[in-house]
Amino acid sequence: MSSKNKERNLLRKVYGYYFPTAWKQDKGYFFSRFVQLIISSISPLVTVVMIPEIIAELMGEKRSEVLIQLVTMLVLIQFVLNLLSALFRYFIEKSTQRFEDYYSGQLSRRIMELDFQLTEDKKALDQLELAKNGMTRYSGGLNGLMEPLFNAVSAFITMVGVTYLIVKQAPFVLLISIVVVALTTFFNVAKNKIEQNGYRKLSKIDRIFGYLGFGLADFRYGKDIRLYDSKDMMVEKWKRYTEEYNDKNVAIANKMLPLQLGTVMTNILHDAAIYIYLGFLGITSRITIAVCVQMISAAGTFTNSLKSIMTSYTDMVKRANYAHEYVKFMDYPSAMEKGEKRVGKGSHVFEFKNVSFSYPGSEVSVLKNMNLIIHEGEHLSIVGLNGAGKTTMIKLLCRLYDPTEGEILMDGINIKEYAYEAYMKVFAPVFQDFQLFAFSIRENLLLKEDFDEADEKIARATLTKVGISEKLRSFTKGLDTIIYKRFDMDGIEPSGGEKQKIAIARALIKDAPVVILDEPTAALDPIAEYEIYRQFEDMVKGKTAIYISHRLSSCQFCDKIAVFSEGYVKEYGTHAELVDKEGGIYAEMFAAQAQYYRDEKNNHASVMAVPGE
Ligand code: ADP
C-alpha cells in the first residue's frame, strides 16, 4: 500500500472510531467546535472585506463620521467574535477533561473484560502500554485529534472566501501563493527528515551522556571510581563525547542552513512577486489603491490558510498515529470463541474428554489427554504434587483458558457454545492467589455498591459461618471497614487466614452451583482448615464442590478423589477405594501424612505436608 493510501486508511480508522464515540458522549463539544470554526473562518475575511471601504473613504470624501462608523464596526465585529471565541474555547476545555475521563474509563473497562489469557500475552500488554500513552499524552486526546481537523476546515472556508475576492480582481495572486506554499512544504519535509535522522544518530550519544552524567554518580560506582582513580578517564570521555555531539549538531545545522535560507527566500519572493504584480495592476489603473491594499491582505490570508491546511494535515496524521494504538487495543482480537447458548438452572455434569493443554507460548504439555467426569452435586477432591496440573484443570473448567486439544462438556455440550458471561456465573472459585479489593468488607463480599437489608443479613450470616464474625465485631466500622490502608488510614490489614475466610465467604455468597476451593486454606492452621472444610461441607450441600488440598485429611469428606500426576489422572475413586491400593500414589501420600500427623501431634507442630515439598 502506498504511504498516502496508508495515511488515508489510518485517518479513516481513527476518526471513524472517535467521531461516533465522542458524539454519543458529548454533542455539546461538537456544537462549540462548530461555532469556533465559523468564527475563525470569517474573522480574517471581515478585515479583508472592510479594509477597502475604509481606504476608499480616506482617499475619497474623507467624512469623519463615516470613517468612525466603519472603524467602530470593524473593531466591534472583531471584539464580539473574539469574545464568542473565548467563551466557546472555555466550553471546549471543559469537554476535553470529560473526554479524557471517558476514554481512560473505557480503557480500564476493556482491560477487565480482556480474555484472561491475554493478561499474560506480551503483545497484548505492549499494546496496552502504547494505548495508555497514545490516547493521553501524545495525541492530545480527543480534542488534540479534532483541533487540526477543524482548523483545516476553517482554513479551507477562509481560503474559499478570499479566493472568490482574488479571482475577481487579481487572479495571478493565487498562482504565486500556491507556488510559495508548495516550495515551503518541500523545504519543511526536507528539514523534518534531516532532523529525524540527526536525532536518531544523537540518541546514542545522549544515552552515553546520561550514563556519564547521572549513572556514574550512582553510589554503587563510587568505590571503584575512587579506588581505581578513574575520575580523569571519565572527564576525558565526557570531553570527547561533547566534541562528537557538537560535531554532529554542527553537521545537522549545516545541512539545514540552505533549506532555512530557501524558506526565507521563498517568503521574500512571495512578498516581492505580490507587490510587483499588484503594483503593476495599480499603476496601470486596473485596480484602485483600495483594492490593491485589499489584495495584499487577501494574498497573505490565502497563503496562511493554505499553509494551515498543510500543517493541520501533517498534525492530524501524527496524532492519529498515536491515537490508533488506543483503537488497536480496544479492538484487540478476542483469544476465545464465545457462544450464545443459555445456561440451564441447577446442577450440571462436566466432562473432560481427551483434554490436553499447553500454556500460550509454551511447548510444555501441562495436561495430557485427560478424561474426567464431575457428576451433578458431586464433591470431588483433586490431589497431587505441585505442578501436577490441578490449578490448570480448574482454569480450563472455568474457561480462563481453552484446551489445546480435546473438549470440555457441560451437560453434554461443549462449553465454548455457552454465552461466556452466563457460564462464568456457574462457578464460585477461591483460587490460591485470590485477591481482595481495597474497598469495604461489604463491597468485597457483595461486589456491588447498592445493597439492601437482605444482602446485609446474608453477608453477616456467611461471615459467622466461615468463623470471622468475632473479628468483625472488633472493627468499629463493622462491614464498612476498609480492607488495606491504601485509601484509608483506618483500613485493616487482615492476616492471611482472615483474608482467606473473607474470600471463602465471597464465594459462598455468589451462590453458584459449583464451588471450587483451590488450596485457599494453605494459610490456615490444620485445625482451622479442618473446621472450615467440615463446615464447608454443610454449606455446599446439594452443590457441586471441587477441593484442591495438600492435606489429605480434607479428602475424606469427598465423594470422589482424583489423583493428578504429570498431567494425567493417575488414580480415581473413593477414599476407601484408594487408601489401601497396593503401590498407589494416594495410599502412599496418605500413609506419609498420617505418619507426620501422628509425630507432629506430639510435637505440637502443625502442618501435614505432602512428601517432596
Ligand atoms: P498445580 O496446581 O498442580 O500445582 P499448576 O496447574 O499450577 O499445578 O501448574 C502446572 C504446570 O503449569 C507447572 O509446571 C507450572 O509451572 C505451569 N504453569 C502454570 N501457570 C502457567 C502459566 N500461566 N504460564 C506457563 N506455565 C504455567
XYZ file of C-alpha atoms and ligand atoms in Angstrom:
640
model
C 0.000 0.000 0.000
C 1.376 3.447 -0.878
C 2.145 5.749 2.049
C -0.649 8.140 1.005
C -3.155 5.275 0.997
C -1.849 4.144 4.368
C -2.355 7.642 5.756
C -5.872 7.808 4.398
C -6.684 4.391 5.859
C -5.273 5.428 9.213
C -7.289 8.642 9.292
C -10.444 6.779 8.298
C -9.939 4.201 11.049
C -9.031 6.658 13.800
C -11.623 9.329 13.050
C -14.164 6.589 12.261
C -13.671 5.362 15.813
C -13.524 8.662 17.697
C -16.265 10.625 15.933
C -19.197 8.346 16.853
C -17.949 7.596 20.386
C -17.314 11.272 21.175
C -20.604 12.353 19.578
C -22.501 9.908 21.781
C -20.650 11.166 24.819
C -20.866 14.942 24.383
C -22.731 16.542 21.485
C -22.177 19.995 23.010
C -18.466 19.724 22.231
C -19.167 19.474 18.533
C -21.543 22.420 18.683
C -18.816 24.530 20.388
C -16.248 23.377 17.841
C -18.648 24.266 15.007
C -19.203 27.795 16.371
C -15.423 28.187 16.766
C -14.996 27.014 13.195
C -17.394 29.639 11.853
C -15.742 32.381 13.930
C -12.211 31.523 12.889
C -13.265 31.214 9.231
C -14.992 34.591 8.978
C -12.752 36.632 11.284
C -9.914 37.098 8.719
C -12.478 37.714 5.961
C -14.064 40.607 7.865
C -10.777 42.544 7.780
C -10.158 41.762 4.114
C -13.665 42.892 3.143
C -13.724 46.081 5.239
C -10.237 47.452 4.569
C -11.009 48.748 1.012
C -14.121 50.520 2.333
C -12.017 52.449 4.869
C -9.261 53.243 2.363
C -11.791 54.333 -0.293
C -13.303 56.750 2.216
C -9.853 58.000 3.274
C -8.879 58.657 -0.327
C -12.253 59.963 -1.391
C -14.616 62.135 0.602
C -12.803 61.708 3.971
C -16.026 62.047 6.003
C -15.028 61.603 9.601
C -18.416 60.258 10.764
C -18.357 57.565 8.050
C -14.770 56.676 8.940
C -15.623 56.442 12.629
C -18.605 54.283 11.759
C -16.541 51.908 9.614
C -13.687 51.596 12.109
C -16.126 51.126 15.028
C -17.929 48.444 13.080
C -14.680 46.634 12.283
C -13.492 46.806 15.907
C -16.915 45.808 17.269
C -17.285 42.809 14.973
C -13.788 41.579 15.867
C -14.500 42.185 19.571
C -17.728 40.162 19.511
C -16.080 37.398 17.507
C -13.135 37.230 19.939
C -15.461 37.201 22.928
C -17.560 34.381 21.485
C -14.410 32.513 20.579
C -13.103 32.746 24.173
C -16.456 31.590 25.554
C -16.631 28.540 23.315
C -12.971 27.758 23.958
C -13.945 27.542 27.633
C -16.721 25.033 26.798
C -14.279 23.052 24.693
C -11.789 22.848 27.555
C -14.478 21.563 29.894
C -15.432 18.858 27.440
C -11.780 17.947 26.922
C -11.490 16.828 30.554
C -14.734 14.878 30.248
C -13.388 13.060 27.177
C -10.161 12.223 28.969
C -12.113 10.628 31.832
C -14.390 8.789 29.429
C -11.635 7.273 27.272
C -9.475 6.228 30.233
C -12.585 4.739 31.881
C -13.284 2.743 28.723
C -9.681 1.551 28.702
C -9.942 0.255 32.286
C -13.191 -1.477 31.413
C -11.608 -3.119 28.386
C -8.654 -4.304 30.481
C -11.062 -6.004 32.908
C -13.035 -7.600 30.078
C -9.984 -8.793 28.199
C -9.765 -12.562 27.767
C -7.868 -13.733 30.820
C -5.176 -15.455 28.822
C -4.292 -12.144 27.141
C -3.305 -10.743 30.526
C -0.180 -12.897 30.148
C 0.301 -12.133 26.449
C 3.325 -9.889 25.857
C 1.887 -8.480 22.631
C -1.402 -7.539 24.307
C 0.437 -5.986 27.261
C 2.702 -3.951 24.956
C -0.366 -2.779 23.070
C -1.932 -1.699 26.355
C 1.125 0.457 27.189
C 1.020 2.068 23.764
C -2.724 2.661 24.139
C -2.341 4.376 27.523
C 0.184 6.926 26.269
C -1.306 7.156 22.806
C -4.662 8.461 23.910
C -3.455 10.709 26.679
C -0.088 12.342 26.239
C 0.971 12.051 22.634
C -2.197 12.518 20.630
C -3.549 15.239 22.940
C -6.689 13.145 23.474
C -9.940 13.669 21.624
C -9.521 17.437 21.430
C -5.966 17.020 20.154
C -7.358 14.942 17.292
C -10.266 17.239 16.476
C -8.384 20.522 16.622
C -6.281 20.112 13.460
C -9.301 18.733 11.609
C -11.473 21.734 12.491
C -8.530 24.072 11.841
C -8.134 22.610 8.371
C -11.857 23.022 7.611
C -11.848 26.577 8.926
C -8.728 27.454 6.882
C -10.416 25.935 3.846
C -13.543 28.099 4.276
C -11.378 31.224 4.694
C -9.411 30.216 1.615
C -12.535 29.774 -0.486
C -13.765 33.208 0.691
C -10.563 35.047 -0.255
C -10.224 33.055 -3.479
C -13.577 34.481 -4.557
C -12.290 38.036 -3.931
C -8.877 37.422 -5.504
C -10.235 35.759 -8.685
C -12.373 38.796 -9.391
C -9.546 41.341 -9.012
C -6.084 39.808 -9.264
C -6.122 36.065 -10.131
C -2.344 35.793 -10.537
C -2.030 36.134 -6.712
C -3.344 32.572 -6.437
C -0.601 31.163 -8.605
C 2.085 32.989 -6.597
C 0.650 31.700 -3.294
C 0.353 28.128 -4.495
C 3.966 28.073 -5.734
C 5.163 29.576 -2.444
C 3.246 27.067 -0.290
C 4.484 24.166 -2.455
C 8.083 25.343 -2.010
C 7.673 25.915 1.738
C 6.162 22.432 2.155
C 9.044 20.931 0.202
C 11.581 22.678 2.466
C 9.699 21.661 5.606
C 9.533 17.998 4.620
C 13.287 18.025 3.884
C 14.017 19.754 7.221
C 11.911 17.225 9.147
C 13.798 14.339 7.534
C 17.206 15.782 8.436
C 16.026 16.480 11.974
C 14.654 12.966 12.496
C 17.769 11.254 11.083
C 20.004 13.561 13.082
C 18.257 12.921 16.383
C 18.377 9.199 15.828
C 22.184 9.482 15.487
C 22.386 11.730 18.521
C 20.289 9.431 20.696
C 23.204 7.009 21.315
C 25.468 9.849 22.471
C 22.585 11.173 24.563
C 22.387 7.858 26.388
C 26.169 7.876 26.944
C 25.847 11.396 28.387
C 23.094 10.165 30.661
C 25.386 7.343 31.827
C 28.389 9.609 32.400
C 26.373 12.380 33.982
C 23.934 10.533 36.208
C 24.581 6.803 36.091
C 28.158 7.148 37.345
C 27.047 9.442 40.136
C 25.227 6.364 41.478
C 26.833 5.367 44.769
C 27.364 1.796 43.525
C 30.145 3.066 41.253
C 31.619 5.283 43.983
C 34.099 2.750 45.390
C 35.543 1.722 42.039
C 35.862 5.292 40.756
C 37.799 6.303 43.854
C 39.987 3.244 44.340
C 40.917 2.956 40.681
C 41.289 6.722 40.323
C 39.167 6.709 37.189
C 37.795 10.243 37.519
C 40.185 11.673 34.896
C 39.196 8.998 32.411
C 35.539 9.897 32.920
C 36.205 13.597 32.386
C 38.242 12.827 29.242
C 35.388 10.683 27.915
C 32.915 13.441 28.677
C 35.045 15.903 26.683
C 35.415 13.563 23.739
C 31.703 12.838 23.539
C 30.882 16.521 23.921
C 33.063 17.223 20.888
C 31.425 14.410 18.948
C 27.995 15.692 19.968
C 28.852 19.211 18.877
C 30.280 17.989 15.554
C 27.101 16.042 14.832
C 24.947 19.030 15.781
C 27.006 21.309 13.530
C 26.625 18.799 10.677
C 22.846 18.853 11.136
C 22.790 22.644 11.290
C 24.927 22.811 8.114
C 22.509 20.599 6.243
C 19.552 22.645 7.499
C 21.048 26.006 6.578
C 20.349 26.004 2.817
C 16.802 24.815 3.490
C 16.227 27.557 6.052
C 17.636 30.105 3.605
C 15.328 28.606 0.987
C 12.311 29.186 3.256
C 13.331 32.796 3.928
C 13.978 33.434 0.226
C 10.618 31.944 -0.701
C 8.841 34.270 1.722
C 10.738 37.279 0.364
C 9.990 36.211 -3.207
C 6.326 35.798 -2.280
C 6.088 39.355 -0.967
C 8.142 40.760 -3.847
C 6.054 38.987 -6.505
C 2.786 40.075 -4.873
C 3.915 43.722 -4.594
C 5.237 43.845 -8.166
C 2.105 42.244 -9.574
C -0.358 44.347 -7.556
C 1.752 47.490 -8.092
C 1.596 46.870 -11.815
C -2.203 46.452 -11.686
C -2.458 49.664 -9.633
C -0.163 51.763 -11.827
C -1.962 50.640 -14.964
C -5.240 51.566 -13.225
C -6.662 48.072 -13.488
C -7.449 48.183 -9.779
C -7.922 51.047 -7.328
C -5.499 51.705 -4.460
C -8.161 50.428 -2.019
C -8.430 47.130 -3.895
C -4.631 46.978 -4.134
C -4.343 47.118 -0.324
C -7.204 44.621 -0.036
C -5.405 42.194 -2.348
C -2.172 42.445 -0.334
C -4.131 41.440 2.763
C -6.061 38.745 0.826
C -2.832 37.275 -0.554
C -1.447 36.958 2.997
C -4.672 35.337 4.193
C -4.742 32.920 1.226
C -1.125 31.824 1.757
C -1.568 31.402 5.505
C -4.780 29.392 5.057
C -3.141 27.084 2.544
C -0.130 26.601 4.851
C -2.500 25.945 7.756
C -4.291 23.212 5.761
C -0.966 21.528 5.022
C 0.319 21.677 8.618
C -3.063 20.611 10.012
C -2.984 17.547 7.769
C 0.530 16.578 8.953
C -0.579 17.172 12.529
C -3.672 15.008 12.042
C -1.596 12.118 10.693
C 0.928 12.425 13.532
C -1.730 12.489 16.248
C -3.821 9.782 14.581
C -0.773 7.508 14.612
C -0.656 7.730 18.403
C -4.417 7.534 18.924
C -4.524 4.473 16.659
C -2.679 2.495 19.347
C -5.703 3.034 21.622
C -8.106 1.919 18.890
C -5.994 -1.190 18.267
C -6.142 -2.126 21.950
C -9.883 -1.504 22.179
C -10.365 -3.767 19.125
C -7.789 -6.321 20.265
C -8.970 -9.651 18.861
C -10.531 -11.975 21.363
C -8.435 -15.039 22.145
C -11.541 -17.156 22.689
C -14.524 -18.316 20.756
C -17.718 -17.326 22.581
C -21.097 -18.924 22.034
C -24.630 -17.820 22.818
C -26.267 -20.900 24.361
C -28.150 -20.222 27.560
C -27.076 -22.000 30.712
C -29.799 -24.057 32.434
C -30.531 -23.578 36.123
C -29.469 -26.021 38.859
C -26.644 -28.569 38.894
C -24.607 -29.609 35.899
C -22.471 -32.506 34.849
C -18.998 -31.771 33.439
C -16.850 -33.987 31.300
C -13.208 -33.553 30.249
C -12.775 -35.543 27.012
C -9.199 -36.217 25.891
C -8.149 -32.774 27.067
C -4.558 -31.684 26.506
C -3.249 -28.255 27.296
C -0.115 -26.135 26.943
C 0.016 -22.515 28.122
C 0.116 -19.977 25.273
C 3.669 -19.516 24.048
C 4.848 -22.694 25.795
C 5.559 -26.119 24.280
C 5.201 -27.988 27.572
C 2.060 -30.122 27.872
C 0.626 -29.418 31.319
C -2.396 -31.693 30.859
C -2.135 -34.786 28.692
C -5.150 -36.469 27.184
C -7.146 -36.073 30.374
C -10.532 -37.698 30.905
C -12.678 -36.963 33.931
C -16.371 -36.694 34.761
C -17.705 -34.495 37.549
C -21.276 -35.529 38.301
C -24.101 -33.265 39.432
C -23.734 -32.338 43.068
C -20.585 -34.414 43.436
C -17.847 -33.426 45.854
C -14.525 -34.079 44.180
C -11.114 -33.804 45.745
C -8.101 -33.284 43.499
C -4.704 -34.169 44.903
C -1.196 -34.362 43.516
C 2.247 -32.856 43.821
C 2.958 -29.232 42.957
C 2.974 -28.655 39.227
C 0.811 -31.718 38.507
C -1.726 -29.526 36.664
C -4.504 -29.266 39.291
C -4.967 -25.489 39.127
C -4.632 -25.592 35.355
C -7.514 -28.064 35.181
C -9.650 -25.635 37.241
C -8.685 -22.728 34.958
C -9.808 -24.749 31.949
C -13.053 -25.737 33.659
C -13.769 -22.042 34.412
C -12.840 -21.129 30.812
C -9.985 -18.819 31.689
C -8.174 -20.827 29.005
C -9.409 -23.208 26.316
C -7.956 -26.711 25.861
C -5.288 -27.056 23.196
C -6.825 -30.409 22.245
C -9.971 -32.263 23.238
C -13.087 -30.722 24.706
C -14.870 -29.957 27.934
C -18.604 -30.581 28.033
C -21.261 -29.212 30.354
C -24.483 -31.227 30.239
C -23.189 -32.825 27.028
C -22.474 -29.549 25.187
C -19.020 -28.076 24.525
C -18.556 -25.231 26.993
C -17.429 -22.934 24.134
C -21.021 -22.895 22.915
C -22.412 -21.269 26.062
C -22.679 -17.500 26.480
C -19.412 -16.614 28.228
C -20.801 -14.427 30.998
C -23.583 -16.880 31.808
C -21.012 -19.682 32.003
C -18.891 -17.620 34.421
C -21.910 -17.455 36.737
C -21.795 -21.237 37.204
C -18.598 -21.090 39.288
C -17.571 -19.611 42.597
C -13.879 -20.401 42.836
C -11.408 -19.352 45.506
C -8.026 -19.527 43.846
C -4.720 -19.863 45.628
C -3.817 -16.343 44.545
C -7.287 -14.822 45.103
C -7.377 -11.054 45.569
C -9.389 -8.851 47.884
C -10.060 -5.268 46.787
C -9.043 -2.160 48.741
C -12.751 -1.434 49.412
C -15.063 -2.201 52.328
C -15.608 -5.742 53.598
C -19.222 -5.445 52.461
C -18.195 -4.496 48.909
C -15.698 -7.331 48.856
C -18.438 -9.781 49.777
C -21.373 -8.462 47.732
C -19.423 -6.879 44.853
C -21.939 -4.090 44.469
C -22.369 -0.633 45.954
C -26.145 -0.763 46.400
C -27.295 -3.253 48.952
C -30.452 -3.944 50.953
C -31.165 -5.449 54.328
C -31.372 -8.965 52.917
C -27.869 -8.614 51.420
C -26.572 -7.355 54.736
C -28.102 -10.317 56.582
C -26.555 -12.803 54.162
C -23.157 -11.122 54.485
C -23.227 -11.300 58.288
C -24.512 -14.877 58.374
C -21.824 -16.059 55.961
C -19.068 -14.349 57.931
C -20.349 -16.205 61.002
C -20.268 -19.486 59.068
C -16.652 -19.046 57.994
C -15.746 -18.113 61.562
C -14.763 -14.492 61.275
C -17.738 -12.776 62.940
C -15.844 -12.368 66.244
C -13.133 -10.466 64.460
C -15.711 -8.349 62.631
C -17.188 -7.271 65.947
C -13.816 -5.811 66.949
C -13.913 -3.401 63.973
C -15.682 -0.170 64.876
C -16.953 0.294 61.340
C -18.194 -3.290 61.041
C -18.928 -4.284 57.451
C -17.917 -0.801 56.306
C -14.347 -1.411 57.439
C -11.996 -0.857 54.536
C -9.565 -3.620 53.727
C -5.942 -2.398 53.468
C -4.654 1.061 54.250
C -4.085 2.145 50.668
C -7.007 4.594 50.610
C -7.996 4.768 54.253
C -5.783 5.189 57.291
C -8.435 3.331 59.339
C -8.289 0.385 56.950
C -7.339 -3.030 58.291
C -4.512 -5.328 57.212
C -6.129 -8.763 57.572
C -3.920 -11.766 58.262
C -3.553 -14.460 55.582
C -6.130 -16.633 57.336
C -8.638 -13.777 57.678
C -8.264 -12.884 54.021
C -8.949 -16.475 53.064
C -12.072 -16.579 55.218
C -13.386 -13.422 53.562
C -12.612 -14.872 50.119
C -14.421 -18.086 51.020
C -17.396 -16.068 52.278
C -17.462 -14.170 48.969
C -17.574 -17.477 47.079
C -20.455 -18.732 49.240
C -22.434 -15.516 48.786
C -22.169 -15.803 44.998
C -24.417 -18.864 45.439
C -23.182 -20.539 42.266
C -23.926 -24.222 41.561
C -20.222 -25.131 41.524
C -17.878 -24.111 44.342
C -14.146 -24.564 43.989
C -11.522 -24.287 46.696
C -8.051 -24.327 45.185
C -5.912 -24.699 48.289
C -7.237 -21.473 49.718
C -6.705 -22.791 53.181
C -2.914 -23.025 52.958
C -2.517 -20.050 55.303
C -4.814 -21.597 57.892
C -3.534 -23.900 60.572
C -4.653 -27.553 60.224
C -7.301 -27.267 62.926
C -8.832 -24.153 61.347
C -8.646 -25.811 57.937
C -10.318 -28.936 59.210
C -13.080 -26.823 60.760
C -13.609 -24.790 57.602
C -13.766 -27.884 55.396
C -16.214 -29.554 57.757
C -18.473 -26.529 57.875
C -17.980 -26.006 54.188
C -19.343 -29.470 53.536
C -22.547 -28.395 55.284
C -22.691 -25.094 53.433
C -22.283 -26.580 49.977
C -24.732 -29.439 50.395
C -26.541 -30.008 47.124
C -23.913 -28.090 45.148
C -21.019 -29.455 43.167
C -17.770 -28.851 45.039
C -14.176 -29.280 43.946
C -11.392 -29.162 46.505
C -7.693 -28.977 45.912
C -5.729 -29.526 49.063
C -2.371 -30.860 50.094
C -3.804 -32.041 53.363
C -5.368 -35.343 52.578
C -7.456 -35.368 55.732
C -9.760 -32.990 53.848
C -10.337 -35.565 51.109
C -12.160 -37.947 53.336
C -15.297 -35.826 53.131
C -15.441 -36.109 49.358
C -17.424 -38.473 47.181
C -14.552 -38.952 44.767
C -10.816 -38.340 44.685
C -8.777 -37.747 41.524
C -5.012 -38.094 41.855
C -3.106 -35.957 39.343
C 0.410 -36.763 38.339
C 2.409 -35.215 35.477
C -0.701 -34.027 33.674
C -2.630 -37.286 33.896
C -5.392 -38.502 36.206
C -3.448 -41.441 37.608
C -5.966 -42.650 40.167
C -9.666 -42.077 40.629
C -12.076 -43.434 43.237
C -13.398 -43.025 46.754
C -11.132 -42.597 49.759
C -11.903 -46.147 50.821
C -11.008 -47.498 47.359
C -7.722 -45.612 47.095
C -6.359 -45.609 50.616
C -5.331 -49.268 50.639
C -4.463 -49.652 46.969
C -1.244 -51.577 46.631
C 1.536 -49.264 45.346
C -0.999 -46.452 44.860
C 0.110 -42.803 44.940
C -2.783 -41.780 47.174
C -2.175 -44.657 49.571
C 1.493 -43.703 49.805
C 0.752 -39.990 50.325
C -1.881 -40.741 52.922
C 0.387 -43.098 54.853
C 3.198 -40.495 54.816
C 0.913 -37.731 56.058
C -0.685 -39.879 58.700
C 2.849 -40.605 59.908
C 3.673 -36.862 60.072
C 0.366 -36.186 61.684
C 0.983 -38.688 64.445
C 4.520 -37.361 65.037
C 3.575 -33.722 64.863
C 0.606 -34.059 67.172
C 3.084 -34.958 69.856
C 5.353 -32.031 68.979
C 2.502 -29.518 68.648
C 3.683 -28.919 65.120
C 1.029 -28.144 62.671
C 1.445 -28.930 59.042
C 0.650 -32.141 57.242
C 2.815 -31.636 54.205
C 2.928 -33.715 51.106
C 6.250 -35.543 50.875
C 8.645 -33.908 48.482
C 7.549 -30.331 49.187
P -0.646 -27.484 40.463
O -1.901 -26.700 40.678
O -0.899 -28.959 40.347
O 0.429 -27.164 41.444
P -0.443 -25.913 38.054
O -1.635 -26.287 37.271
O -0.443 -24.636 38.793
O -0.056 -27.110 39.025
O 0.820 -25.885 37.096
C 1.115 -26.927 36.190
C 2.323 -26.529 35.342
O 1.964 -25.422 34.519
C 3.512 -26.070 36.155
O 4.668 -26.619 35.564
C 3.519 -24.578 36.016
O 4.820 -24.074 36.030
C 2.897 -24.375 34.649
N 2.160 -23.098 34.592
C 1.225 -22.672 35.464
N 0.723 -21.460 35.093
C 1.385 -21.123 33.959
C 1.331 -20.004 33.082
N 0.486 -19.004 33.304
N 2.150 -19.990 32.007
C 3.000 -21.019 31.774
N 3.093 -22.105 32.556
C 2.313 -22.169 33.636
